[in-house]
């Protein structure tokens, strides 16, 4: 039987089209993300440029988990360039529903933390917002020692309803 290889690597320009398609799929699968089934409104060229800029940045990261050629998960860290806030990176993570519960998100988190802890990134805090009822994600973040900072009112508006979130953070010291 052929073994399908899973790898985690940084996204590059050439991933733009597949990544935009992936984002539409996960947006349609989950009410826990800020994107819906329409995904992002970027063109392939814009996304390609964005991934290239991210790959060259010292404090931004876009990781892909791939099974063969298929993107099955992704993790992004977005940090500002202004010196007073450049140490705070905002994290986003998603996995295709068919692959949940197989350790894909945990593997992405481990890889991201190894990268972020390198002093050259300057990152000292990773923060995120998660829906209060997204227990699966909250458990994942707690396992990686993230703590709750507070409640985020009306974080999402879906089908006429507001949903509150939690602000969670991990200090890298
Ligand atoms: C939240 C999310 C990222 C978790 O991804 P995941 O790949 O399923 O997470 P993991 O598999 O690493 O860990 C989740 C569970 O699988 C278990 N697990 C880990 N490795 C495993 C393995 N090899 N085999 C079986 N189970 C495993 C973990 O113990 C954990 O158990 P739990 O069910 O008690 O929580 C995913 O559900 C998702 O994308 N959800 C929609 C988007 C979303 O909510 N994103 C976060 C927004 S803040």
PDB file of C-alpha atoms and ligand atoms in Angstrom:
ATOM      1  CA  UNK A   1       0.000   0.000   0.000  1.00  0.00           C
ATOM      2  CA  UNK A   2       1.287   3.463  -0.905  1.00  0.00           C
ATOM      3  CA  UNK A   3       2.007   5.691   2.106  1.00  0.00           C
ATOM      4  CA  UNK A   4       0.793   9.291   1.704  1.00  0.00           C
ATOM      5  CA  UNK A   5       3.374  11.632   3.072  1.00  0.00           C
ATOM      6  CA  UNK A   6       2.410  14.492   5.437  1.00  0.00           C
ATOM      7  CA  UNK A   7       4.661  17.507   5.732  1.00  0.00           C
ATOM      8  CA  UNK A   8       4.532  20.940   7.329  1.00  0.00           C
ATOM      9  CA  UNK A   9       6.295  23.760   5.514  1.00  0.00           C
ATOM     10  CA  UNK A  10       6.122  27.511   5.029  1.00  0.00           C
ATOM     11  CA  UNK A  11       3.768  28.684   2.292  1.00  0.00           C
ATOM     12  CA  UNK A  12       5.314  30.248  -0.797  1.00  0.00           C
ATOM     13  CA  UNK A  13       4.051  32.223  -3.812  1.00  0.00           C
ATOM     14  CA  UNK A  14       3.242  29.067  -5.753  1.00  0.00           C
ATOM     15  CA  UNK A  15       0.718  28.004  -3.071  1.00  0.00           C
ATOM     16  CA  UNK A  16      -1.533  31.051  -3.607  1.00  0.00           C
ATOM     17  CA  UNK A  17      -4.276  29.451  -5.732  1.00  0.00           C
ATOM     18  CA  UNK A  18      -4.498  26.224  -3.690  1.00  0.00           C
ATOM     19  CA  UNK A  19      -4.465  28.219  -0.452  1.00  0.00           C
ATOM     20  CA  UNK A  20      -7.335  30.497  -1.565  1.00  0.00           C
ATOM     21  CA  UNK A  21      -9.348  27.374  -2.473  1.00  0.00           C
ATOM     22  CA  UNK A  22      -8.492  25.784   0.895  1.00  0.00           C
ATOM     23  CA  UNK A  23      -9.697  28.923   2.744  1.00  0.00           C
ATOM     24  CA  UNK A  24     -13.070  28.789   0.927  1.00  0.00           C
ATOM     25  CA  UNK A  25     -13.483  25.153   1.972  1.00  0.00           C
ATOM     26  CA  UNK A  26     -12.681  25.666   5.654  1.00  0.00           C
ATOM     27  CA  UNK A  27     -14.737  28.894   5.729  1.00  0.00           C
ATOM     28  CA  UNK A  28     -17.735  26.851   4.537  1.00  0.00           C
ATOM     29  CA  UNK A  29     -17.071  24.041   7.021  1.00  0.00           C
ATOM     30  CA  UNK A  30     -16.820  26.073  10.217  1.00  0.00           C
ATOM     31  CA  UNK A  31     -18.731  28.833  12.018  1.00  0.00           C
ATOM     32  CA  UNK A  32     -15.689  29.427  14.205  1.00  0.00           C
ATOM     33  CA  UNK A  33     -13.646  31.393  11.691  1.00  0.00           C
ATOM     34  CA  UNK A  34     -13.798  35.009  10.558  1.00  0.00           C
ATOM     35  CA  UNK A  35     -13.990  33.839   6.928  1.00  0.00           C
ATOM     36  CA  UNK A  36     -17.025  32.104   5.420  1.00  0.00           C
ATOM     37  CA  UNK A  37     -17.478  29.968   2.280  1.00  0.00           C
ATOM     38  CA  UNK A  38     -16.477  32.964   0.132  1.00  0.00           C
ATOM     39  CA  UNK A  39     -12.979  32.842   1.606  1.00  0.00           C
ATOM     40  CA  UNK A  40     -10.762  35.879   1.110  1.00  0.00           C
ATOM     41  CA  UNK A  41     -11.486  38.515  -1.511  1.00  0.00           C
ATOM     42  CA  UNK A  42      -7.898  38.484  -2.818  1.00  0.00           C
ATOM     43  CA  UNK A  43      -6.874  37.629  -6.366  1.00  0.00           C
ATOM     44  CA  UNK A  44      -4.277  34.896  -6.902  1.00  0.00           C
ATOM     45  CA  UNK A  45      -1.716  37.641  -7.649  1.00  0.00           C
ATOM     46  CA  UNK A  46      -2.498  39.504  -4.428  1.00  0.00           C
ATOM     47  CA  UNK A  47      -2.355  36.310  -2.372  1.00  0.00           C
ATOM     48  CA  UNK A  48       0.885  35.313  -4.057  1.00  0.00           C
ATOM     49  CA  UNK A  49       2.413  38.677  -3.133  1.00  0.00           C
ATOM     50  CA  UNK A  50       1.121  38.362   0.438  1.00  0.00           C
ATOM     51  CA  UNK A  51       2.617  34.868   0.873  1.00  0.00           C
ATOM     52  CA  UNK A  52       5.921  36.074  -0.539  1.00  0.00           C
ATOM     53  CA  UNK A  53       6.046  39.073   1.821  1.00  0.00           C
ATOM     54  CA  UNK A  54       5.137  36.796   4.751  1.00  0.00           C
ATOM     55  CA  UNK A  55       7.880  34.287   3.859  1.00  0.00           C
ATOM     56  CA  UNK A  56      10.444  37.101   3.899  1.00  0.00           C
ATOM     57  CA  UNK A  57       9.226  38.686   7.145  1.00  0.00           C
ATOM     58  CA  UNK A  58      11.062  38.033  10.422  1.00  0.00           C
ATOM     59  CA  UNK A  59       7.893  38.092  12.549  1.00  0.00           C
ATOM     60  CA  UNK A  60       5.139  36.801  10.234  1.00  0.00           C
ATOM     61  CA  UNK A  61       4.562  33.163   9.363  1.00  0.00           C
ATOM     62  CA  UNK A  62       2.225  31.081   7.210  1.00  0.00           C
ATOM     63  CA  UNK A  63       2.592  27.322   7.709  1.00  0.00           C
ATOM     64  CA  UNK A  64       0.834  24.695   5.614  1.00  0.00           C
ATOM     65  CA  UNK A  65       0.207  21.085   6.534  1.00  0.00           C
ATOM     66  CA  UNK A  66       0.107  19.000   3.343  1.00  0.00           C
ATOM     67  CA  UNK A  67      -0.869  15.447   2.599  1.00  0.00           C
ATOM     68  CA  UNK A  68       0.673  14.814  -0.784  1.00  0.00           C
ATOM     69  CA  UNK A  69      -0.245  17.956  -2.747  1.00  0.00           C
ATOM     70  CA  UNK A  70      -3.383  18.680  -0.699  1.00  0.00           C
ATOM     71  CA  UNK A  71      -3.424  21.448   1.908  1.00  0.00           C
ATOM     72  CA  UNK A  72      -5.096  19.890   4.985  1.00  0.00           C
ATOM     73  CA  UNK A  73      -4.282  22.559   7.564  1.00  0.00           C
ATOM     74  CA  UNK A  74      -2.730  25.970   8.043  1.00  0.00           C
ATOM     75  CA  UNK A  75      -1.437  28.240  10.777  1.00  0.00           C
ATOM     76  CA  UNK A  76      -0.659  31.921  10.440  1.00  0.00           C
ATOM     77  CA  UNK A  77       1.114  34.399  12.676  1.00  0.00           C
ATOM     78  CA  UNK A  78       0.622  38.061  11.878  1.00  0.00           C
ATOM     79  CA  UNK A  79       2.708  40.660  13.698  1.00  0.00           C
ATOM     80  CA  UNK A  80       2.877  44.403  13.064  1.00  0.00           C
ATOM     81  CA  UNK A  81       6.095  46.173  12.084  1.00  0.00           C
ATOM     82  CA  UNK A  82       5.788  49.109  14.539  1.00  0.00           C
ATOM     83  CA  UNK A  83       8.408  48.542  17.267  1.00  0.00           C
ATOM     84  CA  UNK A  84       6.057  49.021  20.228  1.00  0.00           C
ATOM     85  CA  UNK A  85       3.810  46.163  19.093  1.00  0.00           C
ATOM     86  CA  UNK A  86       6.093  44.054  16.875  1.00  0.00           C
ATOM     87  CA  UNK A  87       6.518  41.509  19.714  1.00  0.00           C
ATOM     88  CA  UNK A  88       2.782  40.550  19.625  1.00  0.00           C
ATOM     89  CA  UNK A  89       1.783  38.060  16.942  1.00  0.00           C
ATOM     90  CA  UNK A  90      -1.854  37.173  16.249  1.00  0.00           C
ATOM     91  CA  UNK A  91      -2.396  33.478  15.506  1.00  0.00           C
ATOM     92  CA  UNK A  92      -4.972  31.769  13.304  1.00  0.00           C
ATOM     93  CA  UNK A  93      -5.298  28.020  12.748  1.00  0.00           C
ATOM     94  CA  UNK A  94      -7.540  25.660  10.794  1.00  0.00           C
ATOM     95  CA  UNK A  95      -7.672  22.034   9.688  1.00  0.00           C
ATOM     96  CA  UNK A  96      -9.944  20.451   7.055  1.00  0.00           C
ATOM     97  CA  UNK A  97     -12.803  18.751   8.899  1.00  0.00           C
ATOM     98  CA  UNK A  98     -12.004  15.327   7.432  1.00  0.00           C
ATOM     99  CA  UNK A  99      -8.632  15.459   9.215  1.00  0.00           C
ATOM    100  CA  UNK A 100      -9.733  16.603  12.687  1.00  0.00           C
ATOM    101  CA  UNK A 101      -8.534  14.578  15.689  1.00  0.00           C
ATOM    102  CA  UNK A 102      -5.385  13.301  14.001  1.00  0.00           C
ATOM    103  CA  UNK A 103      -2.915  15.707  15.566  1.00  0.00           C
ATOM    104  CA  UNK A 104      -2.654  18.020  12.530  1.00  0.00           C
ATOM    105  CA  UNK A 105      -3.270  21.212  14.547  1.00  0.00           C
ATOM    106  CA  UNK A 106      -0.968  20.074  17.364  1.00  0.00           C
ATOM    107  CA  UNK A 107       1.841  19.444  14.876  1.00  0.00           C
ATOM    108  CA  UNK A 108       1.323  22.916  13.350  1.00  0.00           C
ATOM    109  CA  UNK A 109       1.421  24.525  16.824  1.00  0.00           C
ATOM    110  CA  UNK A 110       4.666  22.720  17.728  1.00  0.00           C
ATOM    111  CA  UNK A 111       6.339  23.804  14.504  1.00  0.00           C
ATOM    112  CA  UNK A 112       5.139  27.409  14.945  1.00  0.00           C
ATOM    113  CA  UNK A 113       6.412  27.578  18.543  1.00  0.00           C
ATOM    114  CA  UNK A 114       9.847  26.278  17.539  1.00  0.00           C
ATOM    115  CA  UNK A 115       9.987  29.017  14.918  1.00  0.00           C
ATOM    116  CA  UNK A 116       8.583  31.816  17.125  1.00  0.00           C
ATOM    117  CA  UNK A 117      10.910  31.067  20.063  1.00  0.00           C
ATOM    118  CA  UNK A 118      13.953  31.879  17.968  1.00  0.00           C
ATOM    119  CA  UNK A 119      15.142  35.313  19.262  1.00  0.00           C
ATOM    120  CA  UNK A 120      15.479  36.549  15.663  1.00  0.00           C
ATOM    121  CA  UNK A 121      11.658  36.741  15.367  1.00  0.00           C
ATOM    122  CA  UNK A 122      11.393  39.186  18.287  1.00  0.00           C
ATOM    123  CA  UNK A 123       8.044  37.593  19.187  1.00  0.00           C
ATOM    124  CA  UNK A 124       7.325  37.579  22.942  1.00  0.00           C
ATOM    125  CA  UNK A 125       3.561  37.079  22.917  1.00  0.00           C
ATOM    126  CA  UNK A 126       1.182  35.036  20.777  1.00  0.00           C
ATOM    127  CA  UNK A 127      -2.439  36.083  20.986  1.00  0.00           C
ATOM    128  CA  UNK A 128      -5.690  34.873  19.471  1.00  0.00           C
ATOM    129  CA  UNK A 129      -9.456  35.156  19.708  1.00  0.00           C
ATOM    130  CA  UNK A 130     -11.627  32.061  19.880  1.00  0.00           C
ATOM    131  CA  UNK A 131     -15.410  31.658  20.079  1.00  0.00           C
ATOM    132  CA  UNK A 132     -16.454  30.913  23.678  1.00  0.00           C
ATOM    133  CA  UNK A 133     -18.195  27.702  22.542  1.00  0.00           C
ATOM    134  CA  UNK A 134     -15.290  26.390  20.421  1.00  0.00           C
ATOM    135  CA  UNK A 135     -14.238  23.944  23.123  1.00  0.00           C
ATOM    136  CA  UNK A 136     -12.098  21.854  20.784  1.00  0.00           C
ATOM    137  CA  UNK A 137      -9.919  24.835  19.930  1.00  0.00           C
ATOM    138  CA  UNK A 138      -9.854  26.172  23.523  1.00  0.00           C
ATOM    139  CA  UNK A 139      -8.657  22.736  24.753  1.00  0.00           C
ATOM    140  CA  UNK A 140      -5.956  22.719  22.067  1.00  0.00           C
ATOM    141  CA  UNK A 141      -4.688  26.174  23.125  1.00  0.00           C
ATOM    142  CA  UNK A 142      -4.751  25.248  26.840  1.00  0.00           C
ATOM    143  CA  UNK A 143      -2.687  22.130  26.093  1.00  0.00           C
ATOM    144  CA  UNK A 144      -0.076  24.508  24.680  1.00  0.00           C
ATOM    145  CA  UNK A 145      -0.244  26.675  27.864  1.00  0.00           C
ATOM    146  CA  UNK A 146      -2.283  29.553  26.404  1.00  0.00           C
ATOM    147  CA  UNK A 147      -4.259  31.385  29.106  1.00  0.00           C
ATOM    148  CA  UNK A 148      -7.461  33.404  28.916  1.00  0.00           C
ATOM    149  CA  UNK A 149      -7.125  37.191  28.989  1.00  0.00           C
ATOM    150  CA  UNK A 150     -10.791  38.132  28.862  1.00  0.00           C
ATOM    151  CA  UNK A 151     -14.089  38.007  27.050  1.00  0.00           C
ATOM    152  CA  UNK A 152     -14.473  39.581  23.613  1.00  0.00           C
ATOM    153  CA  UNK A 153     -18.059  40.739  23.146  1.00  0.00           C
ATOM    154  CA  UNK A 154     -19.700  40.286  19.723  1.00  0.00           C
ATOM    155  CA  UNK A 155     -16.600  38.768  18.176  1.00  0.00           C
ATOM    156  CA  UNK A 156     -18.556  37.231  15.273  1.00  0.00           C
ATOM    157  CA  UNK A 157     -21.898  37.947  13.572  1.00  0.00           C
ATOM    158  CA  UNK A 158     -23.322  34.887  11.807  1.00  0.00           C
ATOM    159  CA  UNK A 159     -26.876  34.385  10.459  1.00  0.00           C
ATOM    160  CA  UNK A 160     -28.233  37.307  12.446  1.00  0.00           C
ATOM    161  CA  UNK A 161     -26.577  36.305  15.731  1.00  0.00           C
ATOM    162  CA  UNK A 162     -23.616  37.662  17.645  1.00  0.00           C
ATOM    163  CA  UNK A 163     -21.119  35.281  19.235  1.00  0.00           C
ATOM    164  CA  UNK A 164     -18.740  36.239  22.024  1.00  0.00           C
ATOM    165  CA  UNK A 165     -15.136  35.155  22.076  1.00  0.00           C
ATOM    166  CA  UNK A 166     -12.255  34.669  24.460  1.00  0.00           C
ATOM    167  CA  UNK A 167      -8.971  36.429  24.113  1.00  0.00           C
ATOM    168  CA  UNK A 168      -6.161  33.937  24.808  1.00  0.00           C
ATOM    169  CA  UNK A 169      -2.414  34.450  24.931  1.00  0.00           C
ATOM    170  CA  UNK A 170       0.907  32.704  25.409  1.00  0.00           C
ATOM    171  CA  UNK A 171       3.942  34.619  26.660  1.00  0.00           C
ATOM    172  CA  UNK A 172       7.268  33.442  25.233  1.00  0.00           C
ATOM    173  CA  UNK A 173       9.889  33.995  27.924  1.00  0.00           C
TER     174      UNK A 173
HETATM  175  C1  LIG B   1      -9.681  23.458  16.312  1.00  0.00           C
HETATM  176  C2  LIG B   1      -8.917  22.653  15.247  1.00  0.00           C
HETATM  177  C3  LIG B   1      -7.865  23.552  14.621  1.00  0.00           C
HETATM  178  C4  LIG B   1      -8.261  21.444  15.907  1.00  0.00           C
HETATM  179  O1  LIG B   1      -7.564  20.717  14.890  1.00  0.00           O
HETATM  180  P1  LIG B   1      -7.181  19.167  15.042  1.00  0.00           P
HETATM  181  O2  LIG B   1      -6.206  18.837  13.988  1.00  0.00           O
HETATM  182  O3  LIG B   1      -8.427  18.370  15.098  1.00  0.00           O
HETATM  183  O4  LIG B   1      -6.470  19.158  16.470  1.00  0.00           O
HETATM  184  P2  LIG B   1      -5.578  17.975  17.044  1.00  0.00           P
HETATM  185  O5  LIG B   1      -5.934  16.693  16.374  1.00  0.00           O
HETATM  186  O6  LIG B   1      -4.165  18.367  17.034  1.00  0.00           O
HETATM  187  O7  LIG B   1      -6.061  17.923  18.536  1.00  0.00           O
HETATM  188  C5  LIG B   1      -7.457  17.772  18.739  1.00  0.00           C
HETATM  189  C6  LIG B   1      -7.771  16.424  19.380  1.00  0.00           C
HETATM  190  O8  LIG B   1      -7.210  15.297  18.714  1.00  0.00           O
HETATM  191  C7  LIG B   1      -6.445  14.498  19.649  1.00  0.00           C
HETATM  192  N1  LIG B   1      -5.319  13.933  18.909  1.00  0.00           N
HETATM  193  C8  LIG B   1      -4.112  14.475  18.743  1.00  0.00           C
HETATM  194  N2  LIG B   1      -3.332  13.652  18.008  1.00  0.00           N
HETATM  195  C9  LIG B   1      -4.091  12.581  17.691  1.00  0.00           C
HETATM  196  C10 LIG B   1      -3.866  11.406  16.936  1.00  0.00           C
HETATM  197  N3  LIG B   1      -2.683  11.158  16.377  1.00  0.00           N
HETATM  198  N4  LIG B   1      -4.888  10.541  16.757  1.00  0.00           N
HETATM  199  C11 LIG B   1      -6.084  10.781  17.331  1.00  0.00           C
HETATM  200  N5  LIG B   1      -6.351  11.879  18.064  1.00  0.00           N
HETATM  201  C12 LIG B   1      -5.368  12.758  18.242  1.00  0.00           C
HETATM  202  C13 LIG B   1      -6.024  15.452  20.666  1.00  0.00           C
HETATM  203  O9  LIG B   1      -5.749  14.829  21.899  1.00  0.00           O
HETATM  204  C14 LIG B   1      -7.254  16.316  20.753  1.00  0.00           C
HETATM  205  O10 LIG B   1      -8.200  15.633  21.533  1.00  0.00           O
HETATM  206  P3  LIG B   1      -9.580  16.259  21.988  1.00  0.00           P
HETATM  207  O11 LIG B   1     -10.593  15.677  21.062  1.00  0.00           O
HETATM  208  O12 LIG B   1      -9.717  15.793  23.386  1.00  0.00           O
HETATM  209  O13 LIG B   1      -9.498  17.765  21.853  1.00  0.00           O
HETATM  210  C15 LIG B   1      -9.906  22.135  14.159  1.00  0.00           C
HETATM  211  O14 LIG B   1     -10.965  21.473  14.793  1.00  0.00           O
HETATM  212  C16 LIG B   1     -10.459  23.205  13.249  1.00  0.00           C
HETATM  213  O15 LIG B   1      -9.848  23.574  12.254  1.00  0.00           O
HETATM  214  N6  LIG B   1     -11.653  23.744  13.569  1.00  0.00           N
HETATM  215  C17 LIG B   1     -12.316  24.744  12.737  1.00  0.00           C
HETATM  216  C18 LIG B   1     -11.562  26.039  12.699  1.00  0.00           C
HETATM  217  C19 LIG B   1     -11.303  26.565  14.079  1.00  0.00           C
HETATM  218  O16 LIG B   1     -12.111  26.429  14.977  1.00  0.00           O
HETATM  219  N7  LIG B   1     -10.129  27.180  14.232  1.00  0.00           N
HETATM  220  C20 LIG B   1      -9.765  27.828  15.466  1.00  0.00           C
HETATM  221  C21 LIG B   1     -10.361  29.191  15.472  1.00  0.00           C
HETATM  222  S1  LIG B   1      -9.899  30.096  16.935  1.00  0.00           S
END
